[in-house]
Short mmCIF file of N, CA, C and O and ligand atoms in Angstrom, two decimals:
data_model
loop_
_atom_site.label_atom_id
_atom_site.label_comp_id
_atom_site.label_asym_id
_atom_site.label_seq_id
_atom_site.Cartn_x
_atom_site.Cartn_y
_atom_site.Cartn_z
N UNK A 1 -6.97 -1.03 1.17
CA UNK A 1 -6.21 -0.88 2.41
C UNK A 1 -5.31 -2.58 2.63
O UNK A 1 -6.41 -3.10 2.86
N UNK A 2 -3.62 -2.41 2.59
CA UNK A 2 -2.86 -3.04 2.58
C UNK A 2 -2.33 -3.36 3.95
O UNK A 2 -1.25 -1.74 3.73
N UNK A 3 -1.46 -4.29 4.25
CA UNK A 3 -0.57 -4.31 5.03
C UNK A 3 0.62 -5.24 4.89
O UNK A 3 0.07 -6.41 4.53
N UNK A 4 1.22 -4.08 4.45
CA UNK A 4 2.35 -4.63 3.82
C UNK A 4 3.71 -5.23 4.52
O UNK A 4 3.79 -5.01 5.16
N UNK A 5 3.83 -6.59 5.18
CA UNK A 5 5.11 -7.09 5.81
C UNK A 5 6.38 -7.61 4.52
O UNK A 5 6.05 -8.55 4.09
N UNK A 6 7.43 -7.43 5.43
CA UNK A 6 9.12 -7.32 4.64
C UNK A 6 9.75 -7.73 5.63
O UNK A 6 10.15 -7.55 6.57
N UNK A 7 10.15 -8.98 5.49
CA UNK A 7 11.48 -9.70 6.51
C UNK A 7 12.75 -9.48 5.09
O UNK A 7 12.54 -10.37 4.17
N UNK A 8 13.86 -9.03 6.01
CA UNK A 8 14.71 -8.67 5.10
C UNK A 8 15.84 -8.64 5.71
O UNK A 8 15.76 -9.12 7.04
N UNK A 9 17.12 -9.26 5.42
CA UNK A 9 18.19 -8.70 5.49
C UNK A 9 19.11 -7.59 6.58
O UNK A 9 18.76 -6.39 5.71
N UNK A 10 18.84 -8.04 7.57
CA UNK A 10 19.57 -6.39 8.80
C UNK A 10 20.17 -5.57 7.78
O UNK A 10 20.35 -4.22 8.02
N UNK A 11 21.28 -6.30 7.07
CA UNK A 11 23.09 -5.67 6.47
C UNK A 11 21.53 -4.05 5.17
O UNK A 11 22.64 -3.39 4.75
N UNK A 12 20.65 -5.12 5.01
CA UNK A 12 19.67 -4.21 3.61
C UNK A 12 18.83 -3.37 4.53
O UNK A 12 18.24 -2.36 3.25
N UNK A 13 18.79 -3.16 5.76
CA UNK A 13 17.76 -1.89 6.19
C UNK A 13 18.15 -0.96 5.25
O UNK A 13 17.30 0.02 5.16
N UNK A 14 18.89 -0.22 5.50
CA UNK A 14 19.63 1.24 4.95
C UNK A 14 18.61 1.39 3.55
O UNK A 14 18.26 2.65 3.09
N UNK A 15 19.59 0.71 2.71
CA UNK A 15 19.05 0.06 1.47
C UNK A 15 17.67 0.92 1.14
O UNK A 15 17.01 1.24 0.50
N UNK A 16 16.67 -0.32 2.07
CA UNK A 16 15.81 -0.35 2.27
C UNK A 16 15.26 0.89 2.47
O UNK A 16 13.60 1.04 1.98
N UNK A 17 15.66 1.41 2.86
CA UNK A 17 14.67 3.10 3.62
C UNK A 17 14.81 3.90 2.83
O UNK A 17 13.94 4.76 1.96
N UNK A 18 16.30 3.26 2.04
CA UNK A 18 16.66 4.64 1.02
C UNK A 18 15.63 4.55 -0.18
O UNK A 18 14.83 5.32 -0.94
N UNK A 19 15.18 2.91 -1.06
CA UNK A 19 14.30 2.84 -2.00
C UNK A 19 13.06 3.45 -1.32
O UNK A 19 12.22 4.20 -2.09
N UNK A 20 12.62 3.87 -0.13
CA UNK A 20 11.25 3.92 0.79
C UNK A 20 11.45 5.35 0.28
O UNK A 20 10.00 5.52 -0.16
N UNK A 21 12.10 5.48 1.31
CA UNK A 21 11.71 7.31 1.34
C UNK A 21 11.59 7.93 -0.71
O UNK A 21 11.15 8.85 -1.11
N UNK A 22 12.89 7.36 -1.54
CA UNK A 22 13.20 7.55 -2.84
C UNK A 22 11.34 7.47 -3.40
O UNK A 22 10.98 8.10 -4.36
N UNK A 23 10.82 6.40 -2.84
CA UNK A 23 9.47 6.14 -3.50
C UNK A 23 8.35 6.49 -2.94
O UNK A 23 7.08 6.63 -3.28
N UNK A 24 8.29 7.55 -2.13
CA UNK A 24 7.59 8.36 -1.43
C UNK A 24 6.83 7.50 -0.07
O UNK A 24 5.79 8.13 0.08
N UNK A 25 7.55 6.95 0.19
CA UNK A 25 6.67 6.11 1.82
C UNK A 25 7.75 6.19 2.33
O UNK A 25 8.72 5.89 2.79
N UNK A 26 7.16 7.02 3.77
CA UNK A 26 7.53 8.11 4.87
C UNK A 26 7.44 7.02 6.49
O UNK A 26 7.49 7.52 7.06
N UNK A 27 6.36 6.55 6.00
CA UNK A 27 5.43 5.82 7.68
C UNK A 27 5.73 4.07 7.67
O UNK A 27 5.53 3.51 6.73
N UNK A 28 6.83 3.65 8.63
CA UNK A 28 7.10 2.26 8.59
C UNK A 28 7.44 2.28 10.07
O UNK A 28 7.53 2.94 11.18
N UNK A 29 6.65 1.04 10.71
CA UNK A 29 7.46 -0.21 11.53
C UNK A 29 8.77 -0.42 11.28
O UNK A 29 8.42 -1.46 10.43
N UNK A 30 9.31 -0.75 12.47
CA UNK A 30 11.19 -1.52 12.08
C UNK A 30 11.21 -2.61 13.17
O UNK A 30 11.40 -1.35 13.98
N UNK A 31 10.97 -3.60 13.12
CA UNK A 31 11.62 -4.51 13.96
C UNK A 31 12.31 -5.75 14.13
O UNK A 31 12.65 -5.62 12.88
N UNK A 32 12.93 -6.11 14.91
CA UNK A 32 14.12 -6.99 14.92
C UNK A 32 13.02 -7.84 15.02
O UNK A 32 12.32 -8.47 15.94
N UNK A 33 13.78 -9.24 14.29
CA UNK A 33 12.92 -9.98 14.15
C UNK A 33 13.78 -11.84 13.67
O UNK A 33 15.01 -11.85 13.49
N UNK A 34 13.57 -12.99 13.97
CA UNK A 34 14.01 -13.99 13.45
C UNK A 34 13.66 -15.50 12.48
O UNK A 34 11.76 -14.82 13.15
N UNK A 35 14.28 -15.26 12.47
CA UNK A 35 13.17 -16.82 11.12
C UNK A 35 14.38 -17.64 10.62
O UNK A 35 14.92 -17.68 10.14
N UNK A 36 12.96 -18.48 9.09
CA UNK A 36 13.73 -19.18 8.80
C UNK A 36 12.84 -19.47 7.10
O UNK A 36 11.97 -19.26 8.26
N UNK A 37 13.61 -19.67 6.09
CA UNK A 37 12.60 -20.25 5.22
C UNK A 37 12.94 -21.28 4.91
O UNK A 37 12.77 -22.23 5.68
N UNK A 38 12.84 -21.34 3.68
CA UNK A 38 13.25 -22.92 2.96
C UNK A 38 13.84 -23.76 3.50
O UNK A 38 14.77 -24.75 3.34
N UNK A 39 15.26 -22.98 3.67
CA UNK A 39 16.41 -23.49 4.09
C UNK A 39 17.00 -23.65 5.00
O UNK A 39 17.25 -24.36 6.15
N UNK A 40 15.37 -24.12 5.96
CA UNK A 40 15.33 -23.84 7.36
C UNK A 40 16.61 -23.39 8.47
O UNK A 40 16.89 -23.48 9.19
N UNK A 41 16.88 -21.98 7.84
CA UNK A 41 18.07 -21.21 8.95
C UNK A 41 19.47 -21.30 8.45
O UNK A 41 20.78 -21.03 8.66
N UNK A 42 19.42 -23.11 7.46
CA UNK A 42 20.70 -22.97 7.17
C UNK A 42 20.94 -22.57 5.77
O UNK A 42 20.11 -22.39 4.72
N UNK A 43 22.07 -22.73 5.29
CA UNK A 43 23.15 -21.98 4.16
C UNK A 43 22.82 -22.81 3.24
O UNK A 43 23.66 -24.42 3.65
N UNK A 44 23.54 -23.13 1.97
CA UNK A 44 23.39 -24.30 1.12
C UNK A 44 25.21 -25.01 1.82
O UNK A 44 25.12 -26.11 1.35
N UNK A 45 25.58 -24.36 2.19
CA UNK A 45 27.18 -24.94 1.95
C UNK A 45 26.95 -25.85 4.07
O UNK A 45 27.92 -26.30 3.95
N UNK A 46 25.48 -26.13 4.33
CA UNK A 46 26.07 -26.28 5.45
C UNK A 46 25.69 -28.37 5.65
O UNK A 46 24.77 -28.29 4.82
N UNK A 47 26.49 -29.04 6.00
CA UNK A 47 26.89 -29.77 6.09
C UNK A 47 26.02 -31.38 6.68
O UNK A 47 26.14 -32.47 6.57
N UNK A 48 26.19 -30.36 7.76
CA UNK A 48 25.82 -31.21 8.82
C UNK A 48 23.83 -32.25 8.64
O UNK A 48 23.54 -32.26 7.87
N UNK A 49 23.67 -32.75 10.15
CA UNK A 49 22.44 -33.51 10.25
C UNK A 49 20.77 -32.82 10.82
O UNK A 49 21.41 -31.79 12.04
N UNK A 50 19.80 -31.77 10.07
CA UNK A 50 19.32 -30.94 10.03
C UNK A 50 18.26 -31.91 11.44
O UNK A 50 17.63 -32.38 10.66
N UNK A 51 17.97 -31.26 12.82
CA UNK A 51 17.46 -31.57 13.09
C UNK A 51 16.71 -31.03 13.79
O UNK A 51 15.44 -31.23 14.51
N UNK A 52 16.26 -30.19 13.77
CA UNK A 52 16.09 -29.04 14.04
C UNK A 52 15.46 -27.36 12.83
O UNK A 52 16.96 -27.22 12.85
N UNK A 53 14.80 -26.31 13.21
CA UNK A 53 14.96 -25.07 12.19
C UNK A 53 16.06 -24.27 13.02
O UNK A 53 16.84 -24.50 14.24
N UNK A 54 16.95 -23.36 12.30
CA UNK A 54 18.28 -22.63 13.02
C UNK A 54 17.80 -21.09 12.94
O UNK A 54 17.80 -20.78 11.37
N UNK A 55 17.54 -20.40 13.88
CA UNK A 55 16.35 -18.97 13.37
C UNK A 55 17.02 -17.80 13.38
O UNK A 55 19.01 -17.76 14.09
N UNK A 56 17.72 -17.06 11.94
CA UNK A 56 17.87 -16.45 11.80
C UNK A 56 17.15 -14.95 12.08
O UNK A 56 16.58 -14.60 12.26
N UNK A 57 18.53 -14.10 12.11
CA UNK A 57 18.17 -13.05 12.62
C UNK A 57 18.12 -12.25 11.44
O UNK A 57 18.42 -12.20 9.76
N UNK A 58 16.64 -11.49 11.17
CA UNK A 58 16.19 -10.65 10.72
C UNK A 58 15.40 -9.43 10.99
O UNK A 58 15.89 -9.08 11.75
N UNK A 59 15.29 -8.57 9.20
CA UNK A 59 14.16 -7.39 10.55
C UNK A 59 13.06 -7.13 9.43
O UNK A 59 12.88 -7.59 8.24
N UNK A 60 12.22 -7.30 10.17
CA UNK A 60 10.44 -7.11 9.73
C UNK A 60 10.03 -5.50 9.54
O UNK A 60 10.11 -4.77 10.46
N UNK A 61 9.99 -5.24 8.33
CA UNK A 61 9.14 -4.26 8.26
C UNK A 61 7.39 -3.81 7.79
O UNK A 61 6.88 -5.54 7.56
N UNK A 62 6.58 -3.50 8.49
CA UNK A 62 5.62 -2.95 8.32
C UNK A 62 4.92 -2.39 8.61
O UNK A 62 5.41 -0.87 9.18
N UNK A 63 4.44 -2.04 6.92
CA UNK A 63 4.33 -1.02 6.07
C UNK A 63 2.24 -0.82 5.86
O UNK A 63 1.73 -1.55 5.39
N UNK A 64 1.99 0.34 6.57
CA UNK A 64 0.62 0.07 6.02
C UNK A 64 0.53 1.52 4.94
O UNK A 64 0.45 2.43 5.17
N UNK A 65 -0.28 0.50 3.84
CA UNK A 65 -0.82 1.63 2.69
C UNK A 65 -1.93 1.58 1.93
O UNK A 65 -2.47 0.30 2.34
N UNK A 66 -2.36 3.05 1.51
CA UNK A 66 -3.48 2.59 1.00
C UNK A 66 -3.36 1.90 -0.90
O UNK A 66 -2.24 1.67 -1.16
N UNK A 67 -4.76 1.90 -1.85
CA UNK A 67 -4.26 0.70 -3.06
C UNK A 67 -3.12 1.13 -3.68
O UNK A 67 -3.17 0.51 -4.63
N UNK A 68 -3.27 3.03 -3.36
CA UNK A 68 -2.83 2.99 -5.18
C UNK A 68 -0.93 2.78 -5.09
O UNK A 68 -0.05 3.03 -5.71
N UNK A 69 -0.02 2.79 -3.64
CA UNK A 69 0.68 2.52 -3.02
C UNK A 69 1.20 1.12 -2.99
O UNK A 69 2.88 1.02 -2.32
N UNK A 70 0.89 0.01 -2.79
CA UNK A 70 0.94 -1.08 -3.27
C UNK A 70 2.23 -1.95 -3.95
O UNK A 70 3.36 -2.29 -3.13
N UNK A 71 1.96 -1.67 -4.86
CA UNK A 71 3.26 -2.31 -5.78
C UNK A 71 4.73 -1.48 -6.22
O UNK A 71 5.49 -1.90 -6.03
N UNK A 72 3.99 0.14 -5.32
CA UNK A 72 5.29 0.86 -5.62
C UNK A 72 6.13 0.73 -3.93
O UNK A 72 7.13 0.75 -3.79
N UNK A 73 5.60 0.32 -2.98
CA UNK A 73 6.43 -0.35 -1.95
C UNK A 73 6.64 -1.56 -2.12
O UNK A 73 7.90 -1.50 -1.65
N UNK A 74 6.15 -2.52 -2.50
CA UNK A 74 6.89 -3.71 -2.94
C UNK A 74 8.17 -3.37 -4.26
O UNK A 74 9.11 -4.16 -3.65
N UNK A 75 7.61 -2.61 -4.88
CA UNK A 75 8.81 -2.35 -5.43
C UNK A 75 10.16 -2.09 -5.07
O UNK A 75 11.77 -2.12 -5.31
N UNK A 76 9.91 -1.17 -4.02
CA UNK A 76 10.70 -0.08 -3.75
C UNK A 76 11.47 -0.91 -2.41
O UNK A 76 12.95 -1.61 -2.61
N UNK A 77 10.81 -2.60 -1.53
CA UNK A 77 11.09 -3.57 -1.00
C UNK A 77 12.72 -4.14 -1.74
O UNK A 77 13.77 -4.63 -1.87
N UNK A 78 11.79 -4.79 -2.98
CA UNK A 78 12.76 -5.71 -3.49
C UNK A 78 14.00 -5.16 -3.57
O UNK A 78 14.44 -5.72 -3.97
N UNK A 79 13.36 -3.83 -4.64
CA UNK A 79 15.11 -2.90 -5.01
C UNK A 79 16.39 -2.86 -3.45
O UNK A 79 17.56 -3.31 -4.10
N UNK A 80 15.50 -2.93 -2.75
CA UNK A 80 16.40 -2.19 -1.68
C UNK A 80 16.90 -3.28 -1.06
O UNK A 80 18.61 -3.67 -0.86
N UNK A 81 16.09 -4.69 -1.41
CA UNK A 81 16.90 -5.49 -0.23
C UNK A 81 17.46 -6.72 -1.21
O UNK A 81 18.07 -7.40 -0.43
N UNK A 82 17.02 -6.99 -2.50
CA UNK A 82 17.51 -7.81 -3.74
C UNK A 82 19.66 -8.36 -3.74
O UNK A 82 20.45 -6.81 -3.46
N UNK A 83 19.81 -9.33 -3.26
CA UNK A 83 21.52 -9.42 -3.45
C UNK A 83 21.43 -10.49 -4.06
O UNK A 83 22.91 -11.10 -4.98
N UNK A 84 19.81 -11.43 -4.70
CA UNK A 84 20.30 -12.13 -5.54
C UNK A 84 21.36 -13.54 -4.70
O UNK A 84 20.98 -14.83 -5.21
N UNK A 85 21.05 -13.76 -3.47
CA UNK A 85 21.91 -15.05 -2.25
C UNK A 85 19.64 -15.12 -1.67
O UNK A 85 19.56 -15.03 -1.66
N UNK A 86 20.39 -16.41 -1.36
CA UNK A 86 19.33 -17.27 -0.43
C UNK A 86 19.10 -16.36 0.73
O UNK A 86 20.24 -15.43 1.17
N UNK A 87 17.97 -16.35 0.81
CA UNK A 87 17.80 -15.79 2.21
C UNK A 87 17.38 -13.77 2.53
O UNK A 87 17.38 -13.13 3.58
N UNK A 88 17.74 -13.41 1.33
CA UNK A 88 17.03 -11.95 0.74
C UNK A 88 15.55 -11.20 1.58
O UNK A 88 15.78 -10.73 1.46
N UNK A 89 14.89 -12.44 1.69
CA UNK A 89 13.50 -12.24 2.30
C UNK A 89 12.43 -12.58 1.44
O UNK A 89 12.01 -13.01 0.81
N UNK A 90 10.95 -12.03 2.57
CA UNK A 90 10.13 -12.54 2.23
C UNK A 90 8.81 -11.30 2.20
O UNK A 90 9.42 -9.88 3.30
N UNK A 91 8.09 -10.97 1.47
CA UNK A 91 6.92 -9.84 1.34
C UNK A 91 5.66 -10.34 1.72
O UNK A 91 5.35 -11.53 1.30
N UNK A 92 5.07 -10.97 2.30
CA UNK A 92 3.60 -10.37 2.69
C UNK A 92 2.97 -9.47 2.88
O UNK A 92 2.62 -8.61 3.30
N UNK A 93 1.43 -9.82 1.93
CA UNK A 93 0.69 -8.63 2.60
C UNK A 93 -0.63 -8.94 2.25
O UNK A 93 -1.51 -9.92 1.68
N UNK A 94 -1.32 -8.88 3.64
CA UNK A 94 -2.53 -8.64 3.72
C UNK A 94 -3.16 -7.11 3.79
O UNK A 94 -3.32 -6.45 4.00
N UNK A 95 -4.93 -7.55 3.78
CA UNK A 95 -5.86 -6.80 3.99
C UNK A 95 -5.93 -6.01 4.66
O UNK A 95 -5.35 -6.53 6.51
N UNK A 96 -6.00 -5.09 5.24
CA UNK A 96 -6.04 -4.24 6.60
C UNK A 96 -7.77 -3.63 6.58
O UNK A 96 -8.05 -2.77 5.92
N UNK A 97 -8.27 -3.39 7.61
CA UNK A 97 -9.79 -3.60 7.67
C UNK A 97 -9.94 -1.71 8.03
O UNK A 97 -11.00 -1.16 7.86
N UNK A 98 -8.33 -1.87 9.31
CA UNK A 98 -8.53 -0.30 9.67
C UNK A 98 -7.79 0.67 10.23
O UNK A 98 -6.36 -0.12 10.66
N UNK A 99 -7.78 1.26 10.00
CA UNK A 99 -6.16 2.21 10.69
C UNK A 99 -7.11 3.40 10.98
O UNK A 99 -8.21 4.31 10.77
N UNK A 100 -6.43 3.92 12.71
CA UNK A 100 -7.17 5.05 13.45
C UNK A 100 -6.36 5.64 13.63
O UNK A 100 -4.98 5.35 14.97
N UNK A 101 -6.28 7.10 13.78
CA UNK A 101 -4.54 8.56 13.79
C UNK A 101 -5.48 8.65 15.59
O UNK A 101 -6.40 9.45 15.27
N UNK A 102 -4.89 7.89 16.47
CA UNK A 102 -5.71 8.09 17.75
C UNK A 102 -5.82 9.31 17.75
O UNK A 102 -6.83 10.02 18.29
N UNK A 103 -4.58 10.72 17.74
CA UNK A 103 -4.82 12.16 17.88
C UNK A 103 -6.00 12.83 17.47
O UNK A 103 -6.82 13.43 18.03
N UNK A 104 -6.13 12.35 16.10
CA UNK A 104 -7.64 13.33 15.75
C UNK A 104 -8.64 11.93 15.12
O UNK A 104 -9.85 12.83 14.59
N UNK A 105 -8.53 10.58 15.68
CA UNK A 105 -9.57 9.85 15.22
C UNK A 105 -10.69 9.72 13.98
O UNK A 105 -11.14 9.60 13.52
N UNK A 106 -9.46 10.31 13.12
CA UNK A 106 -8.90 10.33 11.33
C UNK A 106 -9.06 8.39 11.16
O UNK A 106 -8.48 7.73 11.94
N UNK A 107 -9.87 8.42 10.51
CA UNK A 107 -9.91 6.59 9.87
C UNK A 107 -9.10 6.55 7.90
O UNK A 107 -9.63 7.40 7.65
N UNK A 108 -9.37 5.21 7.74
CA UNK A 108 -8.75 4.49 6.75
C UNK A 108 -8.32 5.49 6.05
O UNK A 108 -6.98 6.14 6.85
N UNK A 109 -7.98 6.39 4.89
CA UNK A 109 -6.92 6.65 3.78
C UNK A 109 -6.57 7.75 4.31
O UNK A 109 -5.27 8.21 4.17
N UNK A 110 -7.26 8.86 5.15
CA UNK A 110 -6.73 9.34 5.70
C UNK A 110 -5.85 9.87 7.00
O UNK A 110 -5.43 10.45 6.83
N UNK A 111 -6.16 8.11 7.61
CA UNK A 111 -5.85 7.82 8.83
C UNK A 111 -3.69 7.59 8.29
O UNK A 111 -2.65 8.06 9.10
N UNK A 112 -4.04 6.51 7.11
CA UNK A 112 -2.45 6.30 7.02
C UNK A 112 -1.98 7.03 5.73
O UNK A 112 -0.98 7.16 6.34
N UNK A 113 -3.32 8.10 5.45
CA UNK A 113 -1.92 7.99 4.29
C UNK A 113 -1.36 10.01 5.05
O UNK A 113 -1.56 10.44 6.46
N1 ATP B 201 6.38 -19.31 4.84
C1 ATP B 201 6.55 -18.30 5.72
N2 ATP B 201 6.24 -18.14 6.82
C2 ATP B 201 6.52 -17.02 7.89
N3 ATP B 201 8.23 -16.57 7.05
C3 ATP B 201 8.41 -16.39 6.43
C4 ATP B 201 7.89 -17.76 5.45
N4 ATP B 201 8.87 -17.45 4.54
C5 ATP B 201 9.90 -17.17 4.91
N5 ATP B 201 9.51 -16.17 5.99
C6 ATP B 201 10.43 -15.17 7.10
O1 ATP B 201 10.91 -13.77 5.95
C7 ATP B 201 12.60 -14.01 6.57
C8 ATP B 201 13.93 -14.52 5.03
O2 ATP B 201 13.14 -16.01 4.20
P1 ATP B 201 14.33 -15.84 3.38
O3 ATP B 201 14.68 -15.83 2.43
O4 ATP B 201 15.07 -17.76 4.15
O5 ATP B 201 13.45 -17.32 1.99
P2 ATP B 201 12.72 -18.86 1.02
O6 ATP B 201 11.79 -18.87 0.72
O7 ATP B 201 13.58 -19.60 2.16
O8 ATP B 201 13.84 -18.44 -0.12
P3 ATP B 201 15.20 -17.70 -0.47
O9 ATP B 201 14.91 -19.02 -1.19
O10 ATP B 201 15.32 -16.92 -1.22
O11 ATP B 201 15.97 -18.80 0.25
C9 ATP B 201 12.50 -15.66 6.68
O12 ATP B 201 14.55 -15.67 8.20
C10 ATP B 201 11.06 -15.60 7.73
O13 ATP B 201 11.15 -14.76 8.78
MG1 MG B 202 15.58 -18.70 2.99
#
């Protein structure tokens, strides 16, 4: 099992949701977040002296998937979130140790899927 965490531009959320739905990924957690990447939150046109990072609004998606859905999910997020401009976002993939469906106490593969 893997936890796929994606930071995307807020205006691309609907496109990402559609791409995920079309790929058969229907479970997700969506959170508003703030962050910055290698431009430290400033655009390429920024000309002032940078003394600290500038946090930009991003959307965070957390999607727990079984192994056979890892690449499908990554592809769908990339397809939906892509503009080609800086700040398109990032995807982190981490090992997921356990998942428990509280109602049934199912675990692992059954609980995620
Ligand atoms: N190394 C990192 N650790 C934690 N969060 C990150 C990291 N890099 C990016 N992020 C998160 O991802 C968001 C989008 O990052 P962004 O797309 O600007 O990455 P980038 O590496 O600067 O790539 P680009 O050059 O395409 O802009 C950031 O606002 C931040 O929330
Ligand atoms: Mg950036």
